[in-house]
Amino acid sequence: MHGSKPSNLLLYGKTGTGKTAVARYVLSKLESETTSSKLAVCYINTRLASTEYRTLARFGEQLGVDIPPTGLSIGDVTSKIFRAIRDTGRSVILVLDEIDYLVKTYGDDTLYQFTRSSENLSPGSLSIVGISNDLKFKEALDPRVLSSLREEELVFPPYTVAELHEILSERAVTAFKMSAILDSAINLCAAMAGSEHGDARRAVDLLRIAGEVAEREGLHQIDDSCVRKASEKAEQDRVEEALRSLPVQNKVILLTTAKFQSGTNTGELYLAYGALCKKLGLETLTQRRVSGILAELDLMGLVEAPVVSKGRRGRTKRINLLVDAGTMEKTLSEDPMFSDLS
DNA sequence: CATCCACAGGAAGGACGGGGGT
DNA sequence: ACCCCCGTCCTTCCTGTGGATG
C-alpha cells in the first residue's frame, strides 16, 4: 500500500487446510483497500496451468501482456513480463499455488529469475507468494532461491476433528433448517474428514452431498447413514470422472486389466492389450509406453501395479484393477470407441 | 551363493501441430 | 520465407535389479 516491495512468502500445509483460501482472501482485501493502480495481484495454480509456459502465459495475461498460447521461448516470455512490470512501475504480487508441482516438473530456473530480478524491474517490483502442500519440495530448490523465497514462512497445520466440527456446524446453520441435520451426522462428517488428513474442503463437500442424499431419499433429517452414502458417492464420482477424462490408450489398457480378475503381469497384459488394439483398429504402443501408462494409472489409484520380483522368473509389475470392473466398463462404454463392448 | 529372468525405468530424440521474430 | 521454439506423446536404446533357483 505504501509502494515498497513486500517480502516473498512461502505457505505450507496439506490440502484443505486453507492456504489458498487465506491467500486469496488477503489479496482481495488488499485490492479493495488500495486505490493505487500501482498494485497488481496475480494468482496462478501451476498444476492447473499444467506447464511452465502456460503458467507464465497466465501471469502475463493477468498483467495485461499479450502472450500467444505457444511459439515463444520461456526466456522471451519472462523478459516480456519483466518489461511490462518495469514500464508500468507496478508492485506485483504473484501467488503461485502448488508451486511444488512447478519446481518438481520444470525445475527452479524461472523461480530463480523471478527472485533475483529486482534490479531489472525498478521502479516496479515483484513479490512471490508460494503455496505448497509438499513440505519436502524445498530440497529440490537451489539454496539461493530458497533463501530468497522464504523471507517469510507460514505453516498451516491440518484441522483437528474439533475444528472441522466447528466449521461444519457453522456451514450447517446457513445451509439447512434447524432440525434438518443430526448432530451425530456432523460429528461423523468431521471424523471421516479428520481421519483423512483434516481436509476441510472434503468435509464440506461431504456435508453437502449428505444433504443431497437425504433430499433425494425424501428424508426430513440428515443422519449418519446419509453421510456414509455420501462418502461412497463422492468416491464413486471421483472415479467416474477420472475414467472419463482418460486418453484412449489408457482406457484400452484399463479395459485389458479388467480381463484378469485375479491380477496379471506386464508381459501377459501386453499380449492381451495388443489383441484388443487389433480388434479396435488402434495402434499398438510399445511395451515401454504401456509400462509407463500403467505407472500413471497406478498413481491415479485406478490400478495397483507394484513391482515384484519372482526370482529366476524375472521382475514385473503385479497388476490389479482397483475399481469395480462393472462400473468401469459402464463408464467407458460412453466413449463411442468402446460402445460395442460386451 | 552366483546366476539370470523379465521386465523396470532413465535418457535421448523424433513426429506432429502449434506458434514466434525478422 | 526462413529458421527457431513450444508441449505432447511416443519410440528406441539402454543399463539396472530382487530374489528364487540351480
Tab-separated table of C-alpha atoms (C1' of nucleotides) in Angstrom:
chain	number	residue	atom	x	y	z
A	1	MET	CA	0.000	0.000	0.000
A	2	HIS	CA	2.955	2.300	0.547
A	3	GLY	CA	4.681	1.226	-2.620
A	4	SER	CA	7.535	-0.719	-1.060
A	5	LYS	CA	8.297	-4.250	-2.034
A	6	PRO	CA	6.733	-6.869	0.237
A	7	SER	CA	8.750	-9.892	1.330
A	8	ASN	CA	8.440	-13.106	-0.534
A	9	LEU	CA	6.369	-15.629	1.310
A	10	LEU	CA	6.022	-19.378	1.493
A	11	LEU	CA	2.837	-21.071	2.684
A	12	TYR	CA	2.902	-24.708	3.674
A	13	GLY	CA	0.238	-27.151	4.642
A	14	LYS	CA	-1.673	-30.153	3.406
A	15	THR	CA	-4.667	-29.887	1.120
A	16	GLY	CA	-7.800	-28.390	2.589
A	17	THR	CA	-6.064	-26.518	5.371
A	18	GLY	CA	-6.959	-23.121	3.989
A	19	LYS	CA	-3.760	-21.936	2.331
A	20	THR	CA	-5.383	-20.952	-0.913
A	21	ALA	CA	-8.452	-19.512	0.749
A	22	VAL	CA	-6.358	-17.361	3.065
A	23	ALA	CA	-4.083	-16.180	0.282
A	24	ARG	CA	-6.992	-15.196	-1.924
A	25	TYR	CA	-8.830	-13.549	0.944
A	26	VAL	CA	-5.860	-11.429	1.941
A	27	LEU	CA	-5.230	-10.437	-1.653
A	28	SER	CA	-8.805	-9.382	-2.235
A	29	LYS	CA	-8.682	-7.377	0.986
A	30	LEU	CA	-5.530	-5.726	-0.198
A	31	GLU	CA	-7.017	-4.925	-3.566
A	32	SER	CA	-10.157	-3.432	-2.086
A	33	GLU	CA	-8.242	-1.288	0.394
A	34	THR	CA	-5.874	0.120	-2.178
A	35	THR	CA	-6.891	2.707	-4.658
A	36	SER	CA	-3.469	2.801	-6.249
A	37	SER	CA	-3.231	1.484	-9.761
A	38	LYS	CA	0.364	0.678	-8.928
A	39	LEU	CA	-0.628	-2.628	-7.376
A	40	ALA	CA	-1.178	-5.766	-9.384
A	41	VAL	CA	-2.153	-9.074	-7.898
A	42	CYS	CA	-1.937	-12.352	-9.765
A	43	TYR	CA	-2.989	-15.800	-8.747
A	44	ILE	CA	-1.974	-18.901	-10.659
A	45	ASN	CA	-2.324	-22.537	-9.796
A	46	THR	CA	0.694	-24.032	-11.504
A	47	ARG	CA	-0.697	-27.550	-11.605
A	48	LEU	CA	-3.894	-26.411	-13.283
A	49	ALA	CA	-1.866	-24.274	-15.685
A	50	SER	CA	-0.142	-27.609	-16.356
A	51	THR	CA	3.144	-26.374	-17.820
A	52	GLU	CA	5.800	-23.816	-17.049
A	53	TYR	CA	4.994	-21.988	-20.257
A	54	ARG	CA	1.298	-21.765	-19.537
A	55	THR	CA	1.982	-20.619	-16.001
A	56	LEU	CA	3.974	-17.735	-17.400
A	57	ALA	CA	1.387	-17.087	-20.083
A	58	ARG	CA	-1.326	-16.750	-17.461
A	59	PHE	CA	0.847	-14.475	-15.424
A	60	GLY	CA	1.360	-12.259	-18.457
A	61	GLU	CA	-2.317	-12.355	-19.277
A	62	GLN	CA	-3.231	-11.153	-15.788
A	63	LEU	CA	-0.766	-8.319	-16.137
A	64	GLY	CA	-2.267	-7.359	-19.453
A	65	VAL	CA	0.657	-8.578	-21.519
A	66	ASP	CA	-0.292	-10.317	-24.704
A	67	ILE	CA	1.268	-13.762	-24.802
A	68	PRO	CA	0.488	-16.232	-27.572
A	69	PRO	CA	-0.611	-19.704	-26.479
A	70	THR	CA	2.544	-21.153	-27.970
A	71	GLY	CA	5.537	-20.165	-30.055
A	72	LEU	CA	7.787	-18.188	-27.721
A	73	SER	CA	10.630	-19.488	-25.634
A	74	ILE	CA	10.383	-19.360	-21.861
A	75	GLY	CA	13.061	-16.701	-21.837
A	76	ASP	CA	11.149	-14.484	-24.255
A	77	VAL	CA	8.012	-14.667	-22.164
A	78	THR	CA	9.912	-13.875	-18.987
A	79	SER	CA	11.530	-10.789	-20.451
A	80	LYS	CA	8.223	-9.644	-21.912
A	81	ILE	CA	6.711	-9.832	-18.462
A	82	PHE	CA	9.650	-8.079	-16.814
A	83	ARG	CA	9.475	-5.288	-19.344
A	84	ALA	CA	5.790	-4.839	-18.668
A	85	ILE	CA	6.380	-4.587	-14.935
A	86	ARG	CA	9.217	-2.113	-15.360
A	87	ASP	CA	7.375	0.067	-17.839
A	88	THR	CA	4.240	0.347	-15.724
A	89	GLY	CA	6.188	0.628	-12.471
A	90	ARG	CA	3.713	-1.566	-10.682
A	91	SER	CA	4.200	-3.551	-7.495
A	92	VAL	CA	3.244	-7.032	-8.492
A	93	ILE	CA	2.330	-9.800	-6.109
A	94	LEU	CA	2.373	-13.188	-7.734
A	95	VAL	CA	0.778	-16.119	-5.976
A	96	LEU	CA	1.997	-19.478	-7.232
A	97	ASP	CA	-0.301	-22.151	-5.917
A	98	GLU	CA	1.028	-25.702	-5.900
A	99	ILE	CA	4.474	-24.319	-6.509
A	100	ASP	CA	5.934	-27.706	-5.636
A	101	TYR	CA	4.443	-29.072	-8.840
A	102	LEU	CA	6.163	-26.395	-10.897
A	103	VAL	CA	9.524	-26.992	-9.281
A	104	LYS	CA	9.295	-30.774	-9.411
A	105	THR	CA	8.383	-30.960	-13.075
A	106	TYR	CA	10.178	-27.985	-14.527
A	107	GLY	CA	12.949	-27.106	-12.128
A	108	ASP	CA	13.580	-23.785	-10.443
A	109	ASP	CA	15.122	-21.765	-13.267
A	110	THR	CA	12.145	-19.480	-13.716
A	111	LEU	CA	11.793	-19.046	-9.995
A	112	TYR	CA	15.446	-18.126	-9.852
A	113	GLN	CA	14.880	-15.424	-12.468
A	114	PHE	CA	11.932	-14.122	-10.537
A	115	THR	CA	13.613	-13.929	-7.171
A	116	ARG	CA	16.650	-12.031	-8.350
A	117	SER	CA	15.008	-9.735	-10.824
A	118	SER	CA	14.512	-6.686	-8.631
A	119	GLU	CA	17.200	-4.583	-10.382
A	120	ASN	CA	15.616	-5.158	-13.781
A	121	LEU	CA	12.188	-4.215	-12.563
A	122	SER	CA	12.684	-0.856	-10.900
A	123	PRO	CA	10.572	1.237	-10.470
A	124	GLY	CA	8.243	-1.778	-10.315
A	125	SER	CA	8.688	-4.807	-8.111
A	126	LEU	CA	7.742	-8.447	-7.959
A	127	SER	CA	6.958	-10.417	-4.822
A	128	ILE	CA	6.229	-14.097	-4.823
A	129	VAL	CA	3.858	-15.963	-2.590
A	130	GLY	CA	4.480	-19.674	-2.970
A	131	ILE	CA	1.904	-22.181	-1.809
A	132	SER	CA	2.936	-25.781	-1.369
A	133	ASN	CA	1.399	-28.854	0.157
A	134	ASP	CA	4.613	-30.768	-0.044
A	135	LEU	CA	6.932	-29.978	2.823
A	136	LYS	CA	9.868	-31.682	1.159
A	137	PHE	CA	9.890	-29.671	-2.031
A	138	LYS	CA	12.421	-27.265	-0.568
A	139	GLU	CA	15.078	-29.925	-1.039
A	140	ALA	CA	14.727	-29.657	-4.803
A	141	LEU	CA	15.299	-25.934	-4.684
A	142	ASP	CA	18.505	-24.072	-5.340
A	143	PRO	CA	19.620	-22.731	-1.928
A	144	ARG	CA	19.733	-19.181	-3.284
A	145	VAL	CA	16.163	-19.418	-4.500
A	146	LEU	CA	15.058	-20.996	-1.261
A	147	SER	CA	16.586	-18.363	0.976
A	148	SER	CA	15.054	-15.547	-1.000
A	149	LEU	CA	11.692	-17.249	-1.289
A	150	ARG	CA	11.314	-17.912	2.403
A	151	GLU	CA	11.879	-14.404	3.635
A	152	GLU	CA	8.661	-15.192	5.412
A	153	GLU	CA	7.227	-18.600	6.058
A	154	LEU	CA	3.846	-19.722	7.279
A	155	VAL	CA	2.729	-23.228	8.158
A	156	PHE	CA	-0.909	-24.298	8.033
A	157	PRO	CA	-1.446	-27.298	10.296
A	158	PRO	CA	-4.221	-29.753	9.402
A	159	TYR	CA	-7.573	-29.160	11.010
A	160	THR	CA	-8.368	-31.234	14.045
A	161	VAL	CA	-11.666	-33.080	14.234
A	162	ALA	CA	-12.922	-30.455	16.697
A	163	GLU	CA	-12.083	-27.629	14.293
A	164	LEU	CA	-13.724	-29.436	11.407
A	165	HIS	CA	-16.768	-29.901	13.567
A	166	GLU	CA	-16.873	-26.188	14.225
A	167	ILE	CA	-16.569	-25.345	10.538
A	168	LEU	CA	-19.273	-27.812	9.589
A	169	SER	CA	-21.644	-26.598	12.299
A	170	GLU	CA	-21.245	-23.068	11.033
A	171	ARG	CA	-21.989	-24.141	7.478
A	172	ALA	CA	-24.887	-26.315	8.581
A	173	VAL	CA	-26.616	-23.364	10.187
A	174	THR	CA	-26.695	-21.437	6.910
A	175	ALA	CA	-27.268	-24.452	4.697
A	176	PHE	CA	-30.007	-26.353	6.469
A	177	LYS	CA	-33.105	-25.796	8.542
A	178	MET	CA	-32.533	-26.148	12.260
A	179	SER	CA	-33.793	-29.671	12.717
A	180	ALA	CA	-32.714	-30.957	9.328
A	181	ILE	CA	-29.392	-32.316	10.463
A	182	LEU	CA	-28.489	-34.520	13.374
A	183	ASP	CA	-25.510	-33.500	15.410
A	184	SER	CA	-24.185	-37.036	15.103
A	185	ALA	CA	-24.139	-36.642	11.312
A	186	ILE	CA	-21.939	-33.572	11.639
A	187	ASN	CA	-19.736	-35.479	14.036
A	188	LEU	CA	-19.391	-38.268	11.542
A	189	CYS	CA	-18.545	-35.887	8.711
A	190	ALA	CA	-15.875	-34.272	10.846
A	191	ALA	CA	-14.489	-37.626	11.937
A	192	MET	CA	-14.356	-39.007	8.409
A	193	ALA	CA	-12.647	-35.927	7.025
A	194	GLY	CA	-10.414	-35.720	10.059
A	195	SER	CA	-9.132	-39.232	9.614
A	196	GLU	CA	-8.260	-38.227	6.066
A	197	HIS	CA	-5.674	-35.600	6.961
A	198	GLY	CA	-8.046	-32.880	8.184
A	199	ASP	CA	-9.160	-31.677	4.782
A	200	ALA	CA	-11.838	-29.031	5.297
A	201	ARG	CA	-12.844	-28.938	1.659
A	202	ARG	CA	-13.593	-32.638	1.694
A	203	ALA	CA	-15.528	-32.233	4.919
A	204	VAL	CA	-17.738	-29.504	3.495
A	205	ASP	CA	-18.273	-31.441	0.278
A	206	LEU	CA	-19.257	-34.476	2.273
A	207	LEU	CA	-21.816	-32.465	4.196
A	208	ARG	CA	-23.291	-31.050	1.020
A	209	ILE	CA	-23.584	-34.435	-0.648
A	210	ALA	CA	-25.116	-35.900	2.510
A	211	GLY	CA	-27.768	-33.204	2.221
A	212	GLU	CA	-28.405	-34.136	-1.373
A	213	VAL	CA	-28.705	-37.799	-0.471
A	214	ALA	CA	-31.266	-37.037	2.229
A	215	GLU	CA	-33.213	-34.861	-0.156
A	216	ARG	CA	-33.294	-37.482	-2.850
A	217	GLU	CA	-34.453	-40.118	-0.406
A	218	GLY	CA	-37.202	-37.846	0.840
A	219	LEU	CA	-35.884	-37.762	4.396
A	220	HIS	CA	-36.563	-34.879	6.730
A	221	GLN	CA	-33.295	-35.230	8.500
A	222	ILE	CA	-29.709	-35.914	7.599
A	223	ASP	CA	-28.465	-38.835	9.631
A	224	ASP	CA	-25.321	-40.943	9.791
A	225	SER	CA	-26.393	-43.241	7.004
A	226	CYS	CA	-26.720	-40.267	4.647
A	227	VAL	CA	-23.149	-39.305	5.429
A	228	ARG	CA	-21.920	-42.825	4.773
A	229	LYS	CA	-23.763	-42.957	1.482
A	230	ALA	CA	-22.419	-39.525	0.613
A	231	SER	CA	-18.904	-40.677	1.262
A	232	GLU	CA	-19.388	-43.619	-1.094
A	233	LYS	CA	-20.950	-41.413	-3.724
A	234	ALA	CA	-18.146	-38.876	-3.547
A	235	GLU	CA	-15.639	-41.626	-4.084
A	236	GLN	CA	-17.664	-43.061	-6.969
A	237	ASP	CA	-17.918	-39.657	-8.645
A	238	ARG	CA	-14.202	-39.128	-8.391
A	239	VAL	CA	-13.523	-42.461	-10.030
A	240	GLU	CA	-16.015	-41.949	-12.854
A	241	GLU	CA	-14.668	-38.506	-13.604
A	242	ALA	CA	-11.134	-39.836	-13.681
A	243	LEU	CA	-12.193	-42.621	-16.048
A	244	ARG	CA	-13.948	-40.305	-18.441
A	245	SER	CA	-11.020	-37.947	-18.827
A	246	LEU	CA	-8.547	-40.709	-19.632
A	247	PRO	CA	-6.805	-40.765	-23.045
A	248	VAL	CA	-7.881	-43.584	-25.368
A	249	GLN	CA	-4.827	-45.750	-24.892
A	250	ASN	CA	-5.104	-45.538	-21.134
A	251	LYS	CA	-8.699	-46.653	-21.407
A	252	VAL	CA	-7.745	-49.623	-23.541
A	253	ILE	CA	-5.107	-50.663	-21.059
A	254	LEU	CA	-7.546	-50.335	-18.212
A	255	LEU	CA	-10.082	-52.451	-20.069
A	256	THR	CA	-7.403	-55.044	-20.631
A	257	THR	CA	-6.583	-55.281	-16.947
A	258	ALA	CA	-10.259	-55.896	-16.257
A	259	LYS	CA	-9.965	-59.162	-18.183
A	260	PHE	CA	-7.754	-60.598	-15.487
A	261	GLN	CA	-9.832	-60.754	-12.330
A	262	SER	CA	-7.063	-62.430	-10.398
A	263	GLY	CA	-4.371	-59.991	-11.455
A	264	THR	CA	-1.729	-60.211	-14.146
A	265	ASN	CA	1.746	-59.041	-15.041
A	266	THR	CA	3.243	-56.730	-17.630
A	267	GLY	CA	4.076	-59.343	-20.269
A	268	GLU	CA	0.726	-61.098	-20.144
A	269	LEU	CA	-1.149	-57.820	-20.133
A	270	TYR	CA	0.806	-56.522	-23.070
A	271	LEU	CA	-0.175	-59.514	-25.200
A	272	ALA	CA	-3.851	-59.128	-24.343
A	273	TYR	CA	-3.594	-55.397	-24.909
A	274	GLY	CA	-2.143	-55.953	-28.367
A	275	ALA	CA	-5.030	-58.239	-29.264
A	276	LEU	CA	-7.606	-55.734	-28.056
A	277	CYS	CA	-5.965	-52.932	-30.014
A	278	LYS	CA	-6.136	-55.018	-33.141
A	279	LYS	CA	-9.808	-55.695	-32.540
A	280	LEU	CA	-10.496	-51.994	-32.054
A	281	GLY	CA	-8.353	-50.985	-35.008
A	282	LEU	CA	-5.984	-48.957	-32.838
A	283	GLU	CA	-2.239	-48.537	-32.977
A	284	THR	CA	-0.405	-50.779	-30.566
A	285	LEU	CA	2.040	-48.922	-28.367
A	286	THR	CA	5.383	-50.285	-27.291
A	287	GLN	CA	5.746	-52.204	-24.081
A	288	ARG	CA	7.834	-49.383	-22.681
A	289	ARG	CA	4.983	-46.954	-23.145
A	290	VAL	CA	2.400	-49.388	-21.775
A	291	SER	CA	4.574	-49.814	-18.714
A	292	GLY	CA	4.614	-46.033	-18.348
A	293	ILE	CA	0.853	-45.768	-18.694
A	294	LEU	CA	0.439	-48.464	-16.072
A	295	ALA	CA	2.542	-46.358	-13.732
A	296	GLU	CA	0.248	-43.390	-14.453
A	297	LEU	CA	-2.844	-45.452	-13.728
A	298	ASP	CA	-1.235	-46.650	-10.532
A	299	LEU	CA	-0.560	-43.072	-9.482
A	300	MET	CA	-4.215	-42.247	-10.098
A	301	GLY	CA	-5.261	-45.146	-7.920
A	302	LEU	CA	-7.192	-46.898	-10.678
A	303	VAL	CA	-4.941	-49.910	-10.708
A	304	GLU	CA	-2.399	-51.312	-8.353
A	305	ALA	CA	0.877	-52.124	-10.039
A	306	PRO	CA	3.728	-52.640	-7.607
A	307	VAL	CA	6.976	-54.094	-8.896
A	308	VAL	CA	7.538	-57.608	-7.667
A	309	SER	CA	10.391	-59.974	-8.171
A	310	LYS	CA	9.809	-63.602	-8.989
A	311	GLY	CA	13.434	-64.518	-8.649
A	312	ARG	CA	14.685	-66.530	-11.567
A	313	ARG	CA	11.471	-65.729	-13.366
A	314	GLY	CA	12.283	-62.072	-13.525
A	315	ARG	CA	10.798	-58.858	-12.233
A	316	THR	CA	7.491	-57.464	-13.313
A	317	LYS	CA	4.563	-55.385	-12.166
A	318	ARG	CA	1.816	-57.241	-10.344
A	319	ILE	CA	-1.240	-55.579	-11.827
A	320	ASN	CA	-4.667	-55.469	-10.261
A	321	LEU	CA	-7.700	-53.412	-11.079
A	322	LEU	CA	-8.732	-51.286	-8.103
A	323	VAL	CA	-12.074	-50.046	-9.374
A	324	ASP	CA	-15.190	-52.094	-9.827
A	325	ALA	CA	-14.981	-53.719	-13.279
A	326	GLY	CA	-18.700	-53.259	-13.912
A	327	THR	CA	-18.678	-49.533	-13.156
A	328	MET	CA	-15.582	-49.078	-15.221
A	329	GLU	CA	-16.961	-50.818	-18.286
A	330	LYS	CA	-20.196	-48.920	-17.955
A	331	THR	CA	-18.421	-45.568	-17.723
A	332	LEU	CA	-16.007	-46.306	-20.524
A	333	SER	CA	-18.704	-47.569	-22.876
A	334	GLU	CA	-19.917	-43.953	-23.006
A	335	ASP	CA	-16.965	-43.476	-25.304
A	336	PRO	CA	-18.121	-44.270	-28.871
A	337	MET	CA	-14.866	-46.130	-29.393
A	338	PHE	CA	-15.932	-48.762	-26.898
A	339	SER	CA	-19.687	-48.632	-27.361
A	340	ASP	CA	-19.947	-52.151	-28.779
A	341	LEU	CA	-18.243	-53.590	-25.750
A	342	SER	CA	-19.989	-56.545	-24.286
B	1	DC	C1'	25.988	-68.216	-3.355
B	2	DA	C1'	26.303	-66.786	-8.067
B	3	DT	C1'	23.196	-66.693	-11.755
B	4	DC	C1'	19.832	-64.991	-14.718
B	5	DC	C1'	14.936	-63.935	-15.789
B	6	DA	C1'	11.603	-60.449	-17.300
B	7	DC	C1'	10.959	-56.841	-17.011
B	8	DA	C1'	11.738	-51.600	-14.675
B	9	DG	C1'	12.621	-47.181	-15.715
B	10	DG	C1'	16.121	-43.389	-17.270
B	11	DA	C1'	17.863	-40.753	-21.398
B	12	DA	C1'	17.553	-39.054	-25.757
B	13	DG	C1'	15.251	-37.921	-29.530
B	14	DG	C1'	11.601	-37.736	-33.226
B	15	DA	C1'	6.996	-36.668	-35.219
B	16	DC	C1'	3.432	-33.522	-35.021
B	17	DG	C1'	0.650	-29.408	-34.767
B	18	DG	C1'	1.069	-25.082	-32.869
B	19	DG	C1'	3.448	-20.805	-32.979
B	20	DG	C1'	7.329	-16.947	-32.953
B	21	DG	C1'	10.852	-12.845	-34.952
B	22	DT	C1'	12.975	-10.792	-38.870
C	1	DA	C1'	10.489	-17.391	-46.462
C	2	DC	C1'	13.408	-18.902	-43.215
C	3	DC	C1'	14.869	-20.927	-39.019
C	4	DC	C1'	13.718	-21.091	-34.487
C	5	DC	C1'	10.912	-22.676	-30.118
C	6	DC	C1'	6.903	-24.859	-27.690
C	7	DG	C1'	4.395	-29.184	-25.407
C	8	DT	C1'	2.646	-33.777	-26.056
C	9	DC	C1'	3.044	-38.392	-26.909
C	10	DC	C1'	5.609	-41.815	-28.220
C	11	DT	C1'	9.826	-44.886	-29.664
C	12	DT	C1'	14.484	-46.632	-29.339
C	13	DC	C1'	18.152	-47.895	-26.780
C	14	DC	C1'	19.853	-48.725	-22.782
C	15	DT	C1'	21.503	-50.190	-18.026
C	16	DG	C1'	19.817	-51.923	-13.636
C	17	DT	C1'	17.989	-55.342	-10.401
C	18	DG	C1'	15.301	-58.623	-6.402
C	19	DG	C1'	15.430	-62.847	-5.253
C	20	DA	C1'	14.039	-67.995	-6.408
C	21	DT	C1'	16.651	-71.318	-8.444
C	22	DG	C1'	20.154	-74.478	-9.687
